[in-house]
GROMACS .gro file of C-alpha atoms in nm:
model
  351
    1MET     CA    1  -0.037   0.016  -0.005
    2ALA     CA    2   0.166   0.287  -0.082
    3GLU     CA    3   0.214   0.576   0.196
    4SER     CA    4  -0.016   0.907   0.203
    5LYS     CA    5   0.173   1.256   0.158
    6SER     CA    6   0.016   1.266   0.567
    7ASP     CA    7   0.134   1.009   0.665
    8SER     CA    8   0.531   1.064   0.504
    9ASP     CA    9   0.471   1.435   0.667
   10PHE     CA   10   0.367   1.288   1.010
   11LEU     CA   11   0.705   1.034   1.006
   12LYS     CA   12   0.931   1.261   0.958
   13GLU     CA   13   0.872   1.389   1.269
   14PHE     CA   14   1.031   1.085   1.385
   15TYR     CA   15   1.260   0.963   1.121
   16ILE     CA   16   1.583   0.974   1.215
   17PRO     CA   17   1.905   0.920   0.872
   18ALA     CA   18   2.116   0.667   0.871
   19TYR     CA   19   2.418   0.901   0.856
   20ILE     CA   20   2.389   0.985   1.271
   21PHE     CA   21   2.468   0.591   1.307
   22ASN     CA   22   2.687   0.491   1.055
   23ASP     CA   23   2.939   0.709   0.959
   24GLU     CA   24   2.980   0.515   0.668
   25THR     CA   25   2.664   0.628   0.528
   26LYS     CA   26   2.679   0.992   0.341
   27PHE     CA   27   2.478   1.286   0.490
   28SER     CA   28   2.179   1.362   0.232
   29ASP     CA   29   2.044   1.720   0.225
   30LEU     CA   30   1.769   1.726   0.549
   31ARG     CA   31   1.657   2.065   0.568
   32ASP     CA   32   1.446   2.013   0.830
   33VAL     CA   33   1.539   1.853   1.219
   34PRO     CA   34   1.272   1.585   1.340
   35GLU     CA   35   1.096   1.741   1.626
   36PHE     CA   36   1.046   1.397   1.832
   37PRO     CA   37   1.328   1.152   1.666
   38VAL     CA   38   1.305   0.847   1.869
   39LEU     CA   39   1.529   0.515   1.912
   40VAL     CA   40   1.272   0.194   1.927
   41PHE     CA   41   1.387  -0.054   2.203
   42ILE     CA   42   1.211  -0.418   2.166
   43ASN     CA   43   1.231  -0.649   2.317
   44SER     CA   44   1.057  -0.926   2.033
   45LYS     CA   45   1.024  -1.215   2.332
   46SER     CA   46   0.781  -1.046   2.473
   47GLY     CA   47   0.423  -1.027   2.481
   48GLY     CA   48   0.418  -1.386   2.270
   49GLN     CA   49   0.490  -1.343   1.912
   50LEU     CA   50   0.398  -0.996   1.956
   51GLY     CA   51   0.687  -0.864   2.040
   52GLY     CA   52   0.833  -1.005   1.697
   53ASP     CA   53   0.533  -0.850   1.495
   54LEU     CA   54   0.577  -0.474   1.645
   55LEU     CA   55   0.918  -0.497   1.575
   56ASN     CA   56   0.925  -0.534   1.215
   57THR     CA   57   0.578  -0.259   1.210
   58TYR     CA   58   0.824  -0.059   1.367
   59ARG     CA   59   1.126  -0.129   1.087
   60SER     CA   60   0.907  -0.061   0.839
   61VAL     CA   61   0.794   0.302   0.857
   62LEU     CA   62   1.109   0.463   1.025
   63ASN     CA   63   1.466   0.429   0.972
   64GLU     CA   64   1.565   0.014   1.065
   65HIS     CA   65   1.843   0.181   1.185
   66GLN     CA   66   1.688   0.365   1.530
   67ILE     CA   67   1.475   0.026   1.614
   68PHE     CA   68   1.693  -0.233   1.795
   69ASP     CA   69   1.581  -0.529   1.919
   70VAL     CA   70   1.675  -0.547   2.319
   71GLY     CA   71   1.769  -0.965   2.263
   72GLU     CA   72   2.040  -0.915   2.011
   73GLU     CA   73   2.157  -0.569   2.143
   74ALA     CA   74   2.214  -0.452   2.499
   75PRO     CA   75   2.064  -0.085   2.532
   76ASP     CA   76   2.394  -0.028   2.726
   77LYS     CA   77   2.617  -0.073   2.338
   78VAL     CA   78   2.322   0.051   2.140
   79LEU     CA   79   2.337   0.410   2.349
   80ARG     CA   80   2.683   0.416   2.436
   81ARG     CA   81   2.799   0.412   1.998
   82VAL     CA   82   2.453   0.686   1.969
   83TYR     CA   83   2.567   0.863   2.172
   84THR     CA   84   2.952   0.895   2.132
   85ARG     CA   85   2.823   0.908   1.759
   86LEU     CA   86   2.626   1.269   1.820
   87GLU     CA   87   2.866   1.400   1.962
   88LYS     CA   88   3.171   1.325   1.716
   89LEU     CA   89   2.875   1.495   1.467
   90LYS     CA   90   2.868   1.812   1.717
   91GLN     CA   91   3.235   1.854   1.762
   92GLU     CA   92   3.219   1.923   1.391
   93LYS     CA   93   2.954   2.176   1.406
   94ASP     CA   94   2.655   1.962   1.210
   95GLU     CA   95   2.367   2.177   1.323
   96PHE     CA   96   2.145   1.856   1.202
   97ALA     CA   97   2.290   1.642   1.480
   98THR     CA   98   2.300   1.880   1.741
   99LYS     CA   99   1.903   1.924   1.733
  100ILE     CA  100   1.884   1.589   1.659
  101HIS     CA  101   2.048   1.452   2.036
  102GLU     CA  102   1.899   1.770   2.230
  103ARG     CA  103   1.554   1.655   2.093
  104LEU     CA  104   1.585   1.262   2.129
  105ARG     CA  105   1.353   1.023   2.320
  106ILE     CA  106   1.293   0.659   2.346
  107ILE     CA  107   1.069   0.460   2.293
  108VAL     CA  108   1.084   0.073   2.505
  109ALA     CA  109   0.844  -0.129   2.451
  110GLY     CA  110   0.796  -0.481   2.673
  111GLY     CA  111   0.714  -0.586   3.012
  112ASP     CA  112   0.773  -0.377   3.333
  113GLY     CA  113   1.180  -0.555   3.352
  114THR     CA  114   1.274  -0.417   2.997
  115ALA     CA  115   1.139  -0.069   3.044
  116GLY     CA  116   1.316  -0.101   3.412
  117TRP     CA  117   1.670  -0.182   3.182
  118LEU     CA  118   1.607   0.129   2.958
  119LEU     CA  119   1.596   0.317   3.264
  120GLY     CA  120   1.866   0.110   3.393
  121VAL     CA  121   2.100   0.221   3.133
  122VAL     CA  122   2.005   0.587   3.104
  123CYS     CA  123   2.109   0.647   3.427
  124ASP     CA  124   2.363   0.483   3.406
  125LEU     CA  125   2.530   0.661   3.178
  126LYS     CA  126   2.429   0.976   3.374
  127LEU     CA  127   2.351   1.170   3.096
  128PRO     CA  128   2.368   1.538   3.138
  129HIS     CA  129   1.990   1.596   2.947
  130PRO     CA  130   1.863   1.233   2.977
  131PRO     CA  131   1.641   1.198   2.686
  132PRO     CA  132   1.257   1.107   2.780
  133ILE     CA  133   1.144   0.771   2.786
  134ALA     CA  134   0.783   0.599   2.654
  135THR     CA  135   0.664   0.265   2.704
  136VAL     CA  136   0.458   0.086   2.544
  137PRO     CA  137   0.296  -0.223   2.712
  138LEU     CA  138   0.398  -0.516   2.621
  139GLY     CA  139   0.435  -0.764   2.874
  140THR     CA  140   0.254  -0.902   3.191
  141GLY     CA  141   0.129  -0.662   3.441
  142ASN     CA  142   0.258  -0.389   3.276
  143ASN     CA  143   0.273  -0.170   3.628
  144LEU     CA  144   0.548   0.105   3.458
  145PRO     CA  145   0.323   0.182   3.158
  146PHE     CA  146  -0.021   0.217   3.352
  147SER     CA  147   0.116   0.419   3.593
  148PHE     CA  148   0.257   0.663   3.325
  149GLY     CA  149  -0.040   0.698   3.129
  150TRP     CA  150   0.011   0.431   2.856
  151GLY     CA  151  -0.235   0.160   2.913
  152LYS     CA  152  -0.185  -0.191   3.047
  153LYS     CA  153  -0.351  -0.407   2.782
  154ASN     CA  154  -0.028  -0.553   2.527
  155PRO     CA  155  -0.067  -0.275   2.189
  156GLY     CA  156  -0.164  -0.417   1.793
  157THR     CA  157   0.097  -0.496   1.599
  158ASP     CA  158  -0.004  -0.300   1.262
  159ARG     CA  159   0.054  -0.022   1.103
  160ASN     CA  160  -0.263   0.246   1.254
  161SER     CA  161  -0.115   0.095   1.596
  162VAL     CA  162   0.196   0.260   1.584
  163LEU     CA  163   0.094   0.595   1.407
  164SER     CA  164  -0.138   0.600   1.680
  165PHE     CA  165   0.128   0.530   1.975
  166LEU     CA  166   0.379   0.805   1.784
  167GLU     CA  167   0.041   1.019   1.753
  168GLN     CA  168   0.108   0.965   2.144
  169VAL     CA  169   0.487   1.041   2.238
  170MET     CA  170   0.419   1.393   2.035
  171LYS     CA  171   0.201   1.475   2.248
  172ALA     CA  172   0.304   1.363   2.599
  173LYS     CA  173   0.417   1.538   2.875
  174GLU     CA  174   0.696   1.470   3.055
  175MET     CA  175   0.750   1.304   3.393
  176LYS     CA  176   0.955   1.284   3.667
  177ILE     CA  177   1.049   0.868   3.811
  178ASP     CA  178   1.193   0.817   4.126
  179ASN     CA  179   1.529   0.568   4.168
  180TRP     CA  180   1.604   0.440   4.430
  181HIS     CA  181   1.933   0.195   4.488
  182ILE     CA  182   1.947  -0.135   4.683
  183LEU     CA  183   2.230  -0.301   4.786
  184MET     CA  184   2.187  -0.670   4.800
  185ARG     CA  185   2.457  -0.908   4.992
  186MET     CA  186   2.438  -1.330   5.018
  187ARG     CA  187   2.616  -1.568   5.187
  188ALA     CA  188   2.843  -1.817   5.004
  189PRO     CA  189   2.807  -2.136   5.028
  190LYS     CA  190   3.082  -2.342   5.264
  191GLU     CA  191   2.923  -2.702   5.126
  192GLY     CA  192   2.789  -2.869   4.918
  193PRO     CA  193   2.997  -3.033   4.585
  194CYS     CA  194   3.325  -2.947   4.498
  195ASP     CA  195   3.219  -2.833   4.168
  196PRO     CA  196   3.164  -2.462   3.965
  197ILE     CA  197   2.910  -2.270   4.049
  198PRO     CA  198   2.777  -2.179   3.745
  199PRO     CA  199   2.713  -1.700   3.770
  200LEU     CA  200   2.394  -1.599   3.880
  201GLU     CA  201   2.113  -1.502   3.661
  202LEU     CA  202   2.087  -1.148   3.792
  203PRO     CA  203   1.835  -0.959   3.702
  204HIS     CA  204   1.874  -0.631   3.427
  205SER     CA  205   1.843  -0.360   3.720
  206LEU     CA  206   2.148  -0.559   3.910
  207HIS     CA  207   2.368  -0.467   3.644
  208ALA     CA  208   2.353  -0.168   3.548
  209PHE     CA  209   2.555  -0.091   3.834
  210GLY     CA  210   2.747  -0.398   3.840
  211ARG     CA  211   2.953  -0.573   4.128
  212VAL     CA  212   3.064  -0.345   4.431
  213SER     CA  213   3.388  -0.288   4.512
  214SER     CA  214   3.594  -0.540   4.704
  215THR     CA  215   3.683  -0.227   4.951
  216ASP     CA  216   3.337  -0.111   5.013
  217GLU     CA  217   3.273  -0.108   5.399
  218LEU     CA  218   2.969  -0.297   5.318
  219ASN     CA  219   3.166  -0.651   5.180
  220MET     CA  220   3.163  -0.866   5.442
  221GLU     CA  221   3.413  -1.159   5.404
  222GLY     CA  222   3.209  -1.503   5.311
  223TYR     CA  223   2.932  -1.287   5.114
  224HIS     CA  224   2.862  -1.174   4.787
  225THR     CA  225   2.776  -0.834   4.726
  226PHE     CA  226   2.541  -0.658   4.429
  227ARG     CA  227   2.420  -0.342   4.429
  228GLY     CA  228   2.124  -0.238   4.143
  229GLY     CA  229   1.802   0.010   4.146
  230PHE     CA  230   1.497  -0.047   4.087
  231TRP     CA  231   1.200   0.186   3.959
  232ASN     CA  232   0.809  -0.017   4.012
  233TYR     CA  233   0.873  -0.235   4.261
  234PHE     CA  234   1.123  -0.466   4.425
  235SER     CA  235   1.014  -0.837   4.664
  236MET     CA  236   1.158  -1.002   4.853
  237GLY     CA  237   1.004  -1.353   4.973
  238MET     CA  238   0.637  -1.571   4.888
  239ASP     CA  239   0.552  -1.281   4.619
  240ALA     CA  240   0.972  -1.292   4.437
  241GLN     CA  241   0.880  -1.659   4.472
  242VAL     CA  242   0.593  -1.622   4.274
  243SER     CA  243   0.784  -1.427   4.025
  244TYR     CA  244   1.059  -1.657   3.952
  245ALA     CA  245   0.887  -1.978   3.898
  246PHE     CA  246   0.659  -1.731   3.648
  247HIS     CA  247   0.970  -1.573   3.443
  248SER     CA  248   1.143  -2.008   3.483
  249GLU     CA  249   0.831  -2.140   3.393
  250ARG     CA  250   0.875  -1.889   3.040
  251LYS     CA  251   1.208  -1.926   2.988
  252LEU     CA  252   1.187  -2.297   2.972
  253HIS     CA  253   0.851  -2.288   2.756
  254PRO     CA  254   0.737  -2.005   2.574
  255GLU     CA  255   0.509  -2.134   2.292
  256LYS     CA  256   0.277  -2.118   2.620
  257PHE     CA  257   0.317  -1.694   2.689
  258LYS     CA  258   0.185  -1.554   2.346
  259ASN     CA  259  -0.173  -1.438   2.542
  260GLN     CA  260  -0.153  -1.231   2.793
  261LEU     CA  261  -0.515  -1.298   2.942
  262VAL     CA  262  -0.319  -1.602   2.989
  263ASN     CA  263   0.013  -1.527   3.084
  264GLN     CA  264  -0.190  -1.337   3.372
  265SER     CA  265  -0.372  -1.665   3.416
  266THR     CA  266  -0.085  -1.879   3.459
  267TYR     CA  267   0.049  -1.684   3.686
  268ALA     CA  268  -0.206  -1.677   3.938
  269LYS     CA  269  -0.215  -2.023   3.944
  270LEU     CA  270   0.197  -2.025   4.037
  271GLY     CA  271   0.067  -1.791   4.296
  272CYS     CA  272  -0.170  -2.062   4.440
  273THR     CA  273   0.050  -2.325   4.363
  274GLN     CA  274   0.303  -2.165   4.583
  275GLY     CA  275   0.084  -2.135   4.917
  276TRP     CA  276  -0.046  -1.720   4.834
  277PHE     CA  277  -0.381  -1.770   4.866
  278ALA     CA  278  -0.315  -2.043   5.159
  279ALA     CA  279   0.017  -1.983   5.262
  280SER     CA  280  -0.077  -2.102   5.684
  281VAL     CA  281  -0.098  -2.466   5.521
  282PHE     CA  282   0.190  -2.447   5.194
  283HIS     CA  283   0.422  -2.223   5.284
  284PRO     CA  284   0.633  -2.326   5.623
  285SER     CA  285   0.686  -2.060   5.879
  286SER     CA  286   1.130  -2.192   5.843
  287LYS     CA  287   1.117  -1.943   5.465
  288ASN     CA  288   0.887  -1.661   5.647
  289VAL     CA  289   1.128  -1.345   5.558
  290ALA     CA  290   1.262  -1.295   5.888
  291GLN     CA  291   1.400  -1.598   5.889
  292LEU     CA  292   1.621  -1.615   5.589
  293ALA     CA  293   1.703  -1.210   5.546
  294LYS     CA  294   1.804  -0.918   5.738
  295VAL     CA  295   1.610  -0.549   5.613
  296LYS     CA  296   1.790  -0.209   5.704
  297ILE     CA  297   1.631   0.126   5.574
  298MET     CA  298   1.895   0.443   5.533
  299LYS     CA  299   1.697   0.691   5.685
  300LYS     CA  300   1.955   0.939   5.623
  301HIS     CA  301   2.342   0.943   5.453
  302GLY     CA  302   2.560   0.647   5.651
  303GLN     CA  303   2.298   0.602   5.887
  304TRP     CA  304   2.130   0.215   5.816
  305GLN     CA  305   1.830   0.154   6.045
  306ASP     CA  306   1.670  -0.246   6.107
  307LEU     CA  307   1.359  -0.315   5.938
  308HIS     CA  308   1.167  -0.442   6.237
  309ILE     CA  309   1.027  -0.817   6.002
  310PRO     CA  310   0.723  -0.888   6.194
  311GLN     CA  311   0.761  -1.336   6.277
  312SER     CA  312   0.495  -1.376   6.073
  313ILE     CA  313   0.548  -1.173   5.733
  314ARG     CA  314   0.595  -1.394   5.408
  315SER     CA  315   0.720  -1.108   5.177
  316ILE     CA  316   0.806  -0.744   5.173
  317ILE     CA  317   0.739  -0.531   4.860
  318CYS     CA  318   0.946  -0.233   4.811
  319LEU     CA  319   0.671  -0.027   4.588
  320ASN     CA  320   0.745   0.287   4.420
  321LEU     CA  321   0.402   0.326   4.190
  322PRO     CA  322   0.072   0.324   4.259
  323SER     CA  323  -0.051  -0.025   4.170
  324PHE     CA  324   0.186  -0.327   4.147
  325SER     CA  325   0.151  -0.727   4.000
  326GLY     CA  326  -0.036  -0.663   3.686
  327GLY     CA  327  -0.274  -0.332   3.829
  328LEU     CA  328  -0.317  -0.402   4.166
  329ASN     CA  329  -0.385  -0.100   4.385
  330PRO     CA  330  -0.294  -0.146   4.791
  331TRP     CA  331  -0.316   0.244   4.836
  332GLY     CA  332  -0.683   0.320   4.747
  333THR     CA  333  -0.695   0.650   4.595
  334PRO     CA  334  -0.497   0.904   4.716
  335SER     CA  335  -0.605   1.246   4.838
  336GLY     CA  336  -0.547   1.606   4.636
  337ARG     CA  337  -0.308   1.665   4.861
  338LYS     CA  338  -0.091   1.408   4.908
  339LYS     CA  339  -0.081   1.390   4.488
  340ASN     CA  340   0.085   1.659   4.530
  341GLU     CA  341   0.349   1.580   4.790
  342VAL     CA  342   0.481   1.310   4.470
  343LYS     CA  343   0.812   1.333   4.427
  344ARG     CA  344   1.030   1.372   4.144
  345LEU     CA  345   1.394   1.203   4.077
  346ASP     CA  346   1.719   1.154   3.848
  347CYS     CA  347   1.553   0.996   3.543
  348THR     CA  348   1.248   1.149   3.319
  349VAL     CA  349   0.940   0.905   3.154
  350CYS     CA  350   0.691   1.103   2.981
  351ARG     CA  351   0.365   0.995   3.029
   0.00000   0.00000   0.00000
């Protein structure tokens, strides 16, 4: 189907020419700088087949050089390469590239984990002007996009759906989101077989900041310490156990996780098998959080305070959004006064 003139003019506002990404590509005579140049990161494994379909659609309507599959190339490598290239072009007095640098935005399509991954990468790069990030709900829970007005249902992957989302990006209001840092210290096993221990499969949020230095005062002999951050929520205990079970099952049998409603149903079933709804029967008290972990909160810089955990507590959730676990809101509707007191720190997202 031939592209209409109105669609063509609209897409020019998001289009980034190939020479921005590759010095082997010659600069073309472009007069008008796009108003909303975007880099699009898509998790092709999210949403069953939807991620792959969405990837193909974006590549058909924009320059394929500005569309990235996070499964093929990590976002941190992409952004370092793009910003290095933009800085080089700025040094060469390229006004077009300078405007691209100033106006750049990011679209990330995936679940909460993928969206949090991009937020972590952008913050870790410590850019003087971090780009706003729009989130396409392509996961099971989609708490991050839902909290910022992008919805929580998996989107359409056809051309019209992509154009509609780009129009939302054009009209979106920029907002800030809190960024929380965490330190995890885990005891190294002293008993068991002498076989090599495989590296832990850590979430991307713990990779963003890397391992804590061996000279850090929080390191102790016989422990491994990791540093990371989160933007939606961080949990330990039974809730984390259910999430891990869901992640493991999806990794083993991806063909069973191609529908959002089916995924949510599977998540609920795993919650039942893990004992979430009858914890006193299925979940022994020896596995409660108070028996397995100690939690400290930094009230002021350098001042840590122990968090008292009752013996009956089975899960702790550090919540940074109005909802978690697929839209559950534990706080109720906030009052007008509380709405005005929401803090905005560090990273930028679109709403």
